[in-house]
Short mmCIF file of C-alpha atoms and ligand atoms in Angstrom, two decimals:
data_model
loop_
_atom_site.label_atom_id
_atom_site.label_comp_id
_atom_site.label_asym_id
_atom_site.label_seq_id
_atom_site.Cartn_x
_atom_site.Cartn_y
_atom_site.Cartn_z
CA MET A 98 133.85 94.17 100.20
CA ASP A 99 131.13 93.40 102.72
CA LYS A 100 128.25 95.79 103.14
CA TYR A 101 125.35 95.65 105.57
CA LEU A 102 121.67 96.39 105.17
CA ILE A 103 120.47 97.71 108.55
CA LEU A 104 116.70 97.98 109.14
CA GLU A 105 114.93 100.19 111.68
CA ASP A 106 113.65 97.00 113.40
CA GLY A 107 117.25 96.09 114.26
CA THR A 108 117.73 93.50 111.50
CA ILE A 109 121.28 93.44 110.05
CA ILE A 110 121.92 91.54 106.81
CA GLY A 111 125.43 91.27 105.30
CA GLY A 112 126.18 90.87 101.61
CA ARG A 113 128.66 91.56 98.87
CA GLY A 114 128.99 95.30 98.34
CA TYR A 115 129.25 96.73 94.84
CA GLY A 116 128.74 100.12 93.20
CA TYR A 117 129.63 103.16 95.35
CA GLU A 118 131.84 102.34 98.31
CA GLY A 119 130.10 104.82 100.62
CA GLU A 120 126.92 104.49 102.73
CA SER A 121 123.33 105.68 102.26
CA HIS A 122 119.88 105.55 103.83
CA GLY A 123 116.26 105.63 102.70
CA GLU A 124 112.85 103.99 102.72
CA LEU A 125 113.22 100.28 101.81
CA VAL A 126 110.81 99.30 99.03
CA PHE A 127 110.63 96.45 96.52
CA THR A 128 109.69 96.04 92.90
CA THR A 129 108.66 92.77 91.29
CA SER A 130 109.64 93.94 87.76
CA MET A 131 111.64 91.26 86.00
CA SER A 132 113.10 93.53 83.34
CA GLY A 133 113.78 97.22 82.79
CA TYR A 134 116.33 97.63 85.58
CA ILE A 135 117.85 100.76 83.97
CA GLU A 136 114.45 102.43 83.45
CA THR A 137 113.55 101.56 87.06
CA ILE A 138 116.66 102.84 88.86
CA THR A 139 116.68 106.10 86.86
CA ASP A 140 113.00 106.88 87.60
CA PRO A 141 113.02 110.04 89.79
CA SER A 142 109.99 108.65 91.69
CA TYR A 143 112.49 106.49 93.62
CA ALA A 144 114.36 109.42 95.17
CA GLY A 145 114.88 108.79 98.91
CA GLN A 146 114.29 105.05 98.52
CA ILE A 147 116.51 101.97 98.68
CA LEU A 148 115.17 99.52 96.14
CA ILE A 149 115.03 95.74 96.37
CA PHE A 150 114.69 93.85 93.10
CA ALA A 151 112.57 90.84 94.12
CA PHE A 152 113.51 89.22 90.80
CA PRO A 153 116.95 87.68 91.33
CA GLU A 154 118.72 88.21 88.01
CA ILE A 155 119.75 91.82 87.50
CA ALA A 156 122.27 93.27 85.01
CA ASN A 157 121.97 90.07 82.98
CA TYR A 158 121.65 92.18 79.83
CA SER A 159 123.59 95.24 78.83
CA VAL A 160 123.26 98.67 80.39
CA SER A 161 121.51 100.76 77.72
CA MET A 162 121.96 104.44 78.51
CA GLU A 163 119.24 105.37 76.01
CA LYS A 164 116.76 103.61 78.29
CA MET A 165 117.44 106.02 81.13
CA GLU A 166 114.31 107.77 82.48
CA SER A 167 116.32 110.74 83.80
CA GLU A 168 119.87 112.06 83.70
CA LYS A 169 121.11 109.84 86.55
CA ILE A 170 120.39 106.92 88.88
CA GLN A 171 117.74 108.11 91.35
CA VAL A 172 117.49 105.26 93.87
CA ALA A 173 119.44 105.88 97.11
CA GLY A 174 120.70 102.27 97.06
CA LEU A 175 120.13 98.85 95.55
CA ILE A 176 119.56 95.39 97.04
CA THR A 177 119.93 92.40 94.68
CA LYS A 178 120.11 88.61 94.81
CA ASP A 179 122.25 87.93 91.76
CA ALA A 180 123.46 91.06 90.00
CA HIS A 181 125.48 89.47 87.28
CA GLU A 182 129.21 89.42 87.71
CA ILE A 183 129.39 90.33 84.07
CA PHE A 184 128.85 93.97 84.78
CA SER A 185 130.15 94.65 81.31
CA GLY A 186 127.49 96.58 79.48
CA GLY A 187 127.76 94.71 76.21
CA PRO A 188 127.86 96.80 73.02
CA SER A 189 127.03 100.00 74.94
CA GLY A 190 130.21 99.30 76.92
CA ASN A 191 128.67 100.73 80.07
CA ASP A 192 129.45 98.64 83.11
CA PHE A 193 126.61 98.45 85.69
CA ASN A 194 129.04 98.38 88.61
CA GLU A 195 130.90 101.43 87.28
CA PHE A 196 127.59 103.18 86.56
CA LEU A 197 126.53 102.77 90.20
CA LYS A 198 129.99 103.76 91.46
CA ARG A 199 130.20 107.02 89.52
CA SER A 200 126.57 107.79 90.42
CA GLY A 201 127.38 107.54 94.15
CA VAL A 202 124.86 104.70 94.65
CA PRO A 203 125.86 101.78 96.91
CA ALA A 204 124.51 98.28 96.34
CA ILE A 205 124.53 94.93 98.12
CA ASP A 206 124.36 91.61 96.25
CA GLY A 207 123.80 88.04 97.42
CA ILE A 208 120.80 88.99 99.56
CA ASP A 209 117.79 86.65 99.91
CA THR A 210 115.40 89.23 98.48
CA ARG A 211 112.40 86.90 99.02
CA VAL A 212 112.88 87.00 102.80
CA LEU A 213 113.12 90.79 102.70
CA VAL A 214 110.05 91.14 100.49
CA GLU A 215 108.07 88.87 102.85
CA LYS A 216 109.17 91.02 105.83
CA ILE A 217 108.05 94.22 104.09
CA ARG A 218 104.76 92.67 102.97
CA LYS A 219 104.13 91.65 106.58
CA ASN A 220 105.39 94.76 108.42
CA GLY A 221 105.12 97.46 105.76
CA VAL A 222 107.97 99.54 104.35
CA LEU A 223 110.96 100.09 106.66
CA ARG A 224 113.58 102.82 106.99
CA CYS A 225 117.08 101.48 106.49
CA PHE A 226 120.77 102.13 105.96
CA ILE A 227 123.37 100.59 103.70
CA ARG A 228 126.55 100.67 105.80
CA ASN A 229 130.14 99.43 105.66
CA LYS A 230 129.92 98.14 109.23
CA PRO A 231 127.23 96.13 111.10
CA GLU A 232 126.46 99.03 113.44
CA ILE A 233 122.93 100.32 114.07
CA PRO A 234 122.79 104.11 113.59
CA ASP A 235 121.28 106.35 116.32
CA GLU A 236 118.31 107.25 114.16
CA PHE A 237 116.60 106.23 110.90
CA PRO A 238 115.51 109.43 109.09
CA ASP A 239 112.20 109.26 107.21
CA THR A 240 113.15 110.49 103.73
CA MET A 241 109.43 110.83 102.85
CA ASN A 242 109.45 114.00 105.00
CA ASP A 243 112.08 115.53 102.68
CA ASP A 244 111.21 117.85 99.77
CA LEU A 245 112.07 115.07 97.30
CA VAL A 246 110.28 116.78 94.40
CA GLY A 247 112.48 119.82 95.01
CA LEU A 248 115.48 117.50 94.79
CA VAL A 249 114.61 116.04 91.38
CA SER A 250 112.56 118.74 89.60
CA ARG A 251 114.42 120.63 86.89
CA LYS A 252 115.48 124.15 87.83
CA GLU A 253 114.93 125.83 84.45
CA TYR A 254 112.13 126.21 81.89
CA GLN A 255 112.48 124.05 78.74
CA TYR A 256 110.50 124.26 75.49
CA TYR A 257 110.12 120.71 74.14
CA LYS A 258 109.19 120.87 70.44
CA GLY A 259 106.67 118.17 69.67
CA ASN A 260 103.38 118.29 67.73
CA ASP A 261 103.25 122.07 67.53
CA ARG A 262 99.51 122.34 66.94
CA ARG A 263 98.86 122.26 70.65
CA LYS A 264 100.80 123.32 73.75
CA ILE A 265 100.85 121.63 77.16
CA LEU A 266 102.10 123.21 80.40
CA PHE A 267 104.11 120.22 81.72
CA ILE A 268 105.00 120.59 85.42
CA ASP A 269 108.15 118.61 86.23
CA VAL A 270 107.61 117.07 89.68
CA GLY A 271 110.19 114.36 88.91
CA THR A 272 109.07 113.19 85.51
CA LYS A 273 110.26 110.16 83.58
CA ASN A 274 111.63 110.97 80.12
CA SER A 275 109.14 108.59 78.48
CA LEU A 276 106.20 110.72 79.61
CA ILE A 277 107.77 113.71 77.84
CA THR A 278 108.31 111.76 74.61
CA ASN A 279 104.80 110.28 74.67
CA LEU A 280 103.19 113.70 75.13
CA GLY A 281 105.53 115.18 72.54
CA ARG A 282 103.65 113.19 69.92
CA ILE A 283 100.47 115.06 70.88
CA ALA A 284 101.73 118.57 71.61
CA SER A 285 104.73 120.78 72.24
CA LEU A 286 105.54 121.17 75.92
CA HIS A 287 106.32 124.14 78.13
CA ILE A 288 108.23 122.17 80.78
CA VAL A 289 108.48 124.13 84.04
CA PRO A 290 109.89 123.40 87.53
CA TYR A 291 107.48 122.37 90.29
CA ASN A 292 107.84 125.76 91.98
CA TYR A 293 107.28 127.84 88.82
CA ASP A 294 105.45 131.16 89.26
CA PHE A 295 102.24 129.69 87.83
CA PHE A 296 99.99 132.57 88.81
CA ASN A 297 102.01 135.18 86.90
CA SER A 298 102.85 133.06 83.89
CA LYS A 299 102.67 134.58 80.40
CA LEU A 300 102.90 131.18 78.75
CA ASP A 301 100.14 130.17 76.35
CA TYR A 302 98.97 126.56 76.66
CA ASP A 303 95.94 124.38 75.92
CA ALA A 304 96.19 121.97 78.88
CA VAL A 305 98.19 121.24 82.04
CA PHE A 306 99.95 117.91 82.70
CA ILE A 307 101.41 116.72 86.02
CA PRO A 308 103.59 113.57 85.73
CA ASN A 309 105.10 111.11 88.20
CA GLY A 310 107.38 112.11 91.06
CA PRO A 311 108.79 111.08 94.45
CA GLY A 312 107.67 111.34 98.03
CA ASN A 313 104.53 112.36 99.88
CA PRO A 314 101.94 114.14 97.66
CA ASP A 315 100.76 116.01 100.74
CA HIS A 316 104.21 117.54 101.35
CA PRO A 317 104.06 121.28 102.24
CA ALA A 318 106.38 122.09 99.30
CA LEU A 319 103.60 121.02 96.90
CA LYS A 320 100.80 123.15 98.38
CA ASN A 321 101.21 126.01 95.86
CA LEU A 322 101.06 123.56 92.95
CA VAL A 323 97.90 121.93 94.38
CA GLU A 324 96.28 125.38 94.60
CA PHE A 325 97.26 126.15 91.00
CA ILE A 326 95.74 122.84 89.80
CA ARG A 327 92.47 123.76 91.47
CA ASP A 328 92.45 127.27 89.95
CA VAL A 329 93.57 126.45 86.42
CA SER A 330 91.10 123.55 86.09
CA ALA A 331 88.30 126.12 85.74
CA GLU A 332 89.81 127.21 82.37
CA LYS A 333 92.03 124.40 81.05
CA PRO A 334 92.05 120.59 80.94
CA VAL A 335 94.23 119.18 83.74
CA ILE A 336 95.66 115.68 83.30
CA GLY A 337 98.01 113.64 85.46
CA VAL A 338 99.91 110.39 86.03
CA CYS A 339 100.85 108.81 89.39
CA LEU A 340 101.95 111.74 91.61
CA GLY A 341 99.88 113.89 89.24
CA ASN A 342 96.84 111.74 90.06
CA GLN A 343 97.40 112.29 93.77
CA LEU A 344 97.91 116.06 93.43
CA ILE A 345 94.73 116.41 91.33
CA THR A 346 92.83 114.49 94.01
CA LEU A 347 94.16 116.82 96.73
CA ALA A 348 93.31 119.86 94.58
CA PHE A 349 89.63 118.84 94.55
CA GLY A 350 89.41 118.17 98.27
CA GLY A 351 90.21 114.44 98.26
CA ARG A 352 92.81 112.86 100.51
CA THR A 353 95.79 110.58 99.93
CA LYS A 354 97.12 107.89 102.24
CA LYS A 355 100.38 105.97 102.77
CA MET A 356 100.14 102.35 101.60
CA LYS A 357 101.58 99.49 103.63
CA PHE A 358 104.21 98.68 101.01
CA GLY A 359 102.86 100.20 97.78
CA HIS A 360 102.60 98.85 94.26
CA ARG A 361 105.87 98.51 92.32
CA GLY A 362 106.00 96.18 89.35
CA VAL A 363 104.84 95.67 85.78
CA ASN A 364 101.93 93.24 86.13
CA HIS A 365 99.33 95.06 88.19
CA ALA A 366 95.80 94.33 86.99
CA VAL A 367 93.42 97.29 86.96
CA THR A 368 89.89 97.51 85.60
CA ASP A 369 87.23 100.03 84.56
CA GLY A 370 84.57 97.39 85.17
CA THR A 371 84.54 96.25 81.54
CA ARG A 372 88.03 94.76 81.00
CA ILE A 373 91.37 94.15 82.70
CA TYR A 374 94.48 96.19 81.92
CA ILE A 375 97.89 94.87 82.99
CA THR A 376 99.82 97.96 84.00
CA SER A 377 103.13 99.25 85.32
CA HIS A 378 103.07 100.68 88.88
CA ASN A 379 105.46 102.52 91.16
CA HIS A 380 103.73 104.20 94.10
CA GLY A 381 103.73 104.10 97.90
CA TYR A 382 100.81 106.51 98.39
CA ALA A 383 97.28 106.23 97.03
CA VAL A 384 94.03 108.16 96.75
CA ASP A 385 91.80 107.55 99.77
CA ASN A 386 88.73 106.08 98.03
CA GLU A 387 86.36 107.22 100.82
CA SER A 388 87.50 110.85 100.51
CA LEU A 389 86.29 111.04 96.89
CA ARG A 390 82.71 111.11 98.17
CA ASN A 391 83.10 114.76 99.18
CA THR A 392 84.56 115.80 95.82
CA ASP A 393 83.48 116.25 92.18
CA LEU A 394 85.89 113.44 91.25
CA SER A 395 84.70 109.91 90.48
CA MET A 396 86.76 106.73 90.62
CA ARG A 397 86.88 105.39 87.04
CA MET A 398 89.40 102.52 87.46
CA TRP A 399 90.62 100.45 90.37
CA ASP A 400 93.13 97.69 91.19
CA ILE A 401 91.39 94.31 91.06
CA ASN A 402 93.43 92.95 94.00
CA ASP A 403 93.09 95.68 96.62
CA ASN A 404 90.66 98.24 95.13
CA THR A 405 93.30 100.98 95.07
CA VAL A 406 91.99 103.95 93.08
CA GLU A 407 93.69 103.78 89.64
CA MET A 408 91.88 106.55 87.75
CA VAL A 409 89.84 109.58 88.78
CA GLU A 410 87.80 111.88 86.54
CA HIS A 411 85.93 115.12 87.25
CA ARG A 412 82.17 114.89 86.77
CA ASP A 413 81.99 118.03 84.59
CA LEU A 414 85.46 119.43 83.84
CA PRO A 415 88.12 117.89 81.49
CA VAL A 416 90.18 116.80 84.50
CA TYR A 417 91.36 113.20 84.80
CA SER A 418 94.39 111.19 85.90
CA VAL A 419 95.69 107.68 86.40
CA GLN A 420 97.73 106.14 89.21
CA PHE A 421 99.38 103.57 86.95
CA HIS A 422 102.03 104.36 84.32
CA PRO A 423 100.53 104.38 80.81
CA GLU A 424 103.99 105.11 79.36
CA ALA A 425 105.26 101.78 80.81
CA HIS A 426 109.10 101.95 80.60
CA PRO A 427 109.29 99.33 81.99
CA GLY A 428 106.16 97.34 81.57
CA PRO A 429 103.19 96.58 79.30
CA TYR A 430 101.43 99.05 77.03
CA ASP A 431 97.82 98.21 78.05
CA GLY A 432 97.43 101.79 79.28
CA SER A 433 98.59 103.52 76.09
CA TRP A 434 94.96 104.46 75.25
CA PHE A 435 95.49 107.21 77.88
CA PHE A 436 97.55 109.24 75.40
CA ASP A 437 94.80 108.91 72.76
CA LYS A 438 92.37 110.26 75.36
CA ILE A 439 94.64 113.27 75.89
CA ASP A 440 94.86 113.73 72.10
CA GLU A 441 91.05 113.76 71.94
CA THR A 442 90.79 116.21 74.85
CA LEU A 443 93.13 118.59 73.00
CA GLY A 444 91.18 118.11 69.77
CA VAL A 445 94.42 117.17 68.01
CA LYS A 446 94.42 114.73 65.12
CA ASN A 447 97.91 113.30 64.71
CA ASP A 448 99.08 114.10 61.17
N1 LIG B 266 105.68 107.27 90.57
C1 LIG B 266 105.03 108.24 91.28
O1 LIG B 266 104.64 109.28 90.74
C2 LIG B 266 104.88 108.00 92.76
C3 LIG B 266 103.93 108.96 93.41
C4 LIG B 266 104.17 109.08 94.93
N2 LIG B 266 105.53 109.55 95.20
C5 LIG B 266 103.98 107.71 95.57
O2 LIG B 266 104.95 107.08 95.97
O3 LIG B 266 102.85 107.25 95.63
#
């Protein structure tokens, strides 16, 4: 069945449709990751986005449900060059095509993803539709204006039993499962929704953690959380990853900005000035370096290619966060020292 990728600049590209037979729309982004396609498409940070895999071969190994980073596929659509015909999921028996179909996620295969990636690198990210007919819609909604965190954040409190000697208040703004399991080795987690009643909480915890999540960090729906981060940091360590890094920056008076096409891939080189770390990235916004001047936050790490801020730390308080993904999933483990740092901050010695 033919499907069409329709871009806000009027470009229409036809390909072989697979997955869900319906249509969808979103912000068109690309990742250069060459493996970890299940971890990638189930990362809630991709809500509202249609994802291009720059790497051509997708679904060329079995669909492993245990690799999922959330309870479902989160991308709004998928663009691939050569998603393997053998959609059979090998021993797990899960078929990629069926997985997309029952998740309501449309996909188009046989697309020259290099041409698309070049277009996005030149023009910046584009709004787009996946449609069953080559017709340009009347408008291209900007999904980054939606309350995407509200869409993906859990609705209920969950106690996650980990290393019980310490407790972390873990605010689910669209977290990946692998951040929960990594922190579970250090502490037990009070996992709360993004719109939890923080200021009247009776929970007892030793630190606050804000993980990854979708959309614009400066979205009005996140203002209450930003205020809580600022308040609680006077009494407790506050630590974050990706969206968490951006919200911590906003909480201390810094600003964030939209990137031209973001960083999405597993080989981004960042440095602290002493060595290079190859890290996993998935972000379309970044900390505005200049804005840190007026805050008590210092830039501790940066991207060696474009100087994007990759870690901030408070000058006096135990508040720090990284833009890259130390949990990987997918990607390299160069950033795993971050969890040891958290362990140290909590004064926990793993048994
Ligand atoms: N993975 C994330 O947490 C992404 C953070 C934010 N939504 C961005 O795109 O920059």
